[in-house]
Amino acid sequence: MVGAYVALSLALPLALLAARALAEGASPTGATIGGELWLLASGRSLALAATVALLACAGAYPLARALPAPLLFALFLISPLARALGVLGLGLPPGALAVALAELAGALPLAALLVLLRLRALDPRWLEAAADLGAGPWTRWRTITLPLLRPTLASAALWSALVSVGDIATLELAGGGKLYALALLLREVAFSLEDPATLTILSAALLALTLPCARALLGAIDALAAPGQGHGGAGALPRPRAALRALAALAAAIAVLPALGLARLAFSTPKDMSLGTSIGAAIEASARTHPPLAALAAIAGFALALRRPRLGPRLGALLVLPLAIPPAVQGILALEVGRAIALPPGELLTLWGLAPASLALAYLAGRLTLAGLPLALDEAACDLGAGPVARLRRLWIPLLGRPAAGVALVLLALLLGAVSVPAFTSGPGGSTLAVALTILARGSGSGAVALVTLTLALAPLLLVPLAARLGGPRRRP
Amino acid sequence: MSLTLVDLSRRFPGGVLALDRVSATLPAGAYTCVMGASGSGKTTLLRAIAGLERLDGGSIVLGGAPLDRLPPERRPVHTVFQGYALFPHLDVAANVGFAARLAGLRGPALAERVAALLRDVGLDAPGIAERRPAALSGGQQQRVALARALAGEPRLVLLDEPLAALDRPLRADLRRMLAATQRARGLAFVHVTHDPEEAMALADHLLLLDHGRLIASGPPAALYARPPTLAAGRLLGELSPLPGAGGRWIRPENLTLGTHMMLAGDPERRATVARLVAQRCLGDRWELELALGERRLIARAGAPLAEEPGAEVTLTWRIADELALPR
């Protein structure tokens, strides 16, 4: 089943793209992008991704020690559109610095969240043993904590870099549309040049690169919930010293600054109320499509996570793969599916394009949730005579229903702010709120757009604490 | 170098009193075992000595020097943790050499110390030193943890239920290894356990804890034979109630199955008749469950009785083995 799903969402669209390239030739329109520009864009994208990943990793540990997990997660889920508009709201001119700051504001909480989860999974007895053997706080950090965090930091760097390479909204807005990078060229090739051969080669190359990344990502997530650990390692760490607190404050400021810039933009720029109709239509479309997708993905992700003993690491990595694929490539693949089945860009195609990453995130969340539960529970229920329906009703829905509802809320926050995939799939004018806002923001600097984007940015800050409350231990009446 | 504990107190958030004014002096160079049921405060006591647990009151003095203000890393005390807490990212040699390296040992001197320690704990087979902890068996991990604790040349070694996770034959082997290592080095060991057999076999000196209070201390054989209280007696082994008022008890192995005839002319013995409820094979001996009115008694025998359950049997015992134990 998983194989069929992956084939349908990844392999088949790539094969269709390749088939079209063979049938239509390199560039049916005759227009091409010069090698020099490709080199420049690739170099710029990689340099930007590397800078963002490096800085995110440098700030991850202090930030993880300063902010709670729900806040980090909420900051990570803030739409790239909001961050991009926010850095401009701070007064930065569009360009490389603005793009880097906007991307770093998303990468920092992501890296810090992974580090925090890893710290929680570390056995505090390792630090106690090191102290017992004579290691002071700095030596403990250098010889125990840092080496144990290294794989997590590597995964965080990789994830941040991949998100950066495939990010379109930030490049368009904070880059002023002139900062040509790989994701923008891919969109150019997809829409203006309609060059399937180049798209096939680039998509295949990026997909091949992301498979080991997905394996690493899955391994990192499993390590976060390693069995027999989770003794509250983060709580056992000594109180942060002044230097660490200063670094944490700097990292937190970088993560929060775009939101402040957005607020400034929203309340200081004149509002063009004529945009109300188009924004209203986009809100309606998002409200129609995103909640059902979030709910379905959460249910499917948890259902697949329940099959973990039967899904080996390879199939698990395939499920997680969409999280590692640059969003621009996912957009291209969804567009190709739409072309093959004559489904024009719009709401349905956007749902198809957003589904794989949503399912992947829900699957990861399900794995993390289930890691805290013994696998023998299902066997025990079976042994006591519970059939599949009884097990679902009496065991898994009571145990996982609330966490799954929490994950659905988180997915909703993510979907509301998603821009890069819908930029390919949503059609003219945009069939999601985030894309419509991106288009409007590109066209005018209206305070109305900034105000709605600010509301969009606040959604994760409201939904994630609610999700954490749902996912936490149930209160007894 | 003796260890003195003075009025140690620790109350956990939520009100649980883990240590209730515990005072004791542990002899220099001795193997001390701390015994108690789960939640009796024995691990808290060990962690307090190591500096890993904050105390609400009291003082810990090692060889005349108070340890109270020293952080764990500056105490001359190393611990073998429950579950071992081996560093997963370091190989066996790096784990064992961790403290020695911190003390400034490098190169051949460090390698030599690590090799000697691994030899001492029986881990000198080729390739072991390069393995990660995850690739070791439970027994090997326990040996690495002991070698790691010894490598920093501590003045006191603390062991927190080091044998709890091991199966029975391995436990006996490692118990002997621990005793031999302690004897060879003349170091003071403080070993926490809930297993009376382990404590009796290892300890020169035994501390018994119950609900955070020290209820008895002394040589294990003496405590077993003459426990000061019923709780202390039960911690160390089973007790059978004797007939009559006054709270008299006896160890099951001191009950003999015999006849009233045996008592003739033996003023040092007493006897009673009990009903056989069941008998069970424990491997090297048999356990007999007997009923004496409402009381249940346990006796031990080298071989099973010919009588069926329900039959009456005569129990005899030496008056000198009777224990009058206050509750």
PDB file of C-alpha atoms in Angstrom, chain A residues 123 125-137 139-140 142-145 147-148, chain B residues 47 50 52 72-73 75 77-79 81-83 85-89 98-99 102 148-149:
ATOM      1  CA  ASP A 123      19.636   9.702  29.506  1.00  0.00           C
ATOM      2  CA  ARG A 125      22.591   9.506  33.915  1.00  0.00           C
ATOM      3  CA  TRP A 126      25.215  10.028  31.174  1.00  0.00           C
ATOM      4  CA  LEU A 127      25.737  13.592  32.401  1.00  0.00           C
ATOM      5  CA  GLU A 128      25.606  12.467  36.001  1.00  0.00           C
ATOM      6  CA  ALA A 129      28.163   9.770  35.266  1.00  0.00           C
ATOM      7  CA  ALA A 130      30.434  12.341  33.599  1.00  0.00           C
ATOM      8  CA  ALA A 131      30.095  14.677  36.603  1.00  0.00           C
ATOM      9  CA  ASP A 132      30.714  11.740  38.928  1.00  0.00           C
ATOM     10  CA  LEU A 133      33.912  10.975  36.994  1.00  0.00           C
ATOM     11  CA  GLY A 134      35.162  14.527  37.408  1.00  0.00           C
ATOM     12  CA  ALA A 135      33.873  16.420  34.339  1.00  0.00           C
ATOM     13  CA  GLY A 136      32.825  20.041  34.983  1.00  0.00           C
ATOM     14  CA  PRO A 137      29.875  21.697  33.164  1.00  0.00           C
ATOM     15  CA  THR A 139      33.631  19.394  29.778  1.00  0.00           C
ATOM     16  CA  ARG A 140      30.282  17.627  30.129  1.00  0.00           C
ATOM     17  CA  ARG A 142      31.900  19.245  25.089  1.00  0.00           C
ATOM     18  CA  THR A 143      32.426  15.510  25.674  1.00  0.00           C
ATOM     19  CA  ILE A 144      28.893  14.197  26.212  1.00  0.00           C
ATOM     20  CA  THR A 145      26.116  16.564  25.129  1.00  0.00           C
ATOM     21  CA  PRO A 147      28.754  14.534  20.479  1.00  0.00           C
ATOM     22  CA  LEU A 148      25.328  13.074  21.247  1.00  0.00           C
TER      23      LEU A 148
ATOM     24  CA  ARG B  47      23.288   9.798  45.065  1.00  0.00           C
ATOM     25  CA  ALA B  50      28.040  11.154  45.076  1.00  0.00           C
ATOM     26  CA  LEU B  52      24.091  14.048  42.568  1.00  0.00           C
ATOM     27  CA  PRO B  72      29.913  15.866  42.104  1.00  0.00           C
ATOM     28  CA  GLU B  73      32.829  16.377  39.725  1.00  0.00           C
ATOM     29  CA  ARG B  75      34.277  14.552  44.948  1.00  0.00           C
ATOM     30  CA  VAL B  77      33.925   9.290  44.714  1.00  0.00           C
ATOM     31  CA  HIS B  78      32.926   7.414  41.560  1.00  0.00           C
ATOM     32  CA  THR B  79      29.730   5.520  40.874  1.00  0.00           C
ATOM     33  CA  PHE B  81      25.191   3.431  37.972  1.00  0.00           C
ATOM     34  CA  GLN B  82      22.110   1.277  37.820  1.00  0.00           C
ATOM     35  CA  GLY B  83      21.851   0.444  34.112  1.00  0.00           C
ATOM     36  CA  ALA B  85      25.067   4.804  32.052  1.00  0.00           C
ATOM     37  CA  LEU B  86      27.921   4.009  29.681  1.00  0.00           C
ATOM     38  CA  PHE B  87      28.503   6.795  27.165  1.00  0.00           C
ATOM     39  CA  PRO B  88      26.946   5.442  23.959  1.00  0.00           C
ATOM     40  CA  HIS B  89      29.109   7.495  21.614  1.00  0.00           C
ATOM     41  CA  PHE B  98      37.166   9.019  30.679  1.00  0.00           C
ATOM     42  CA  ALA B  99      38.112  10.038  34.233  1.00  0.00           C
ATOM     43  CA  LEU B 102      40.190  14.330  32.658  1.00  0.00           C
ATOM     44  CA  ARG B 148      35.344   3.183  34.398  1.00  0.00           C
ATOM     45  CA  ALA B 149      34.600   3.983  38.034  1.00  0.00           C
TER      46      ALA B 149
END
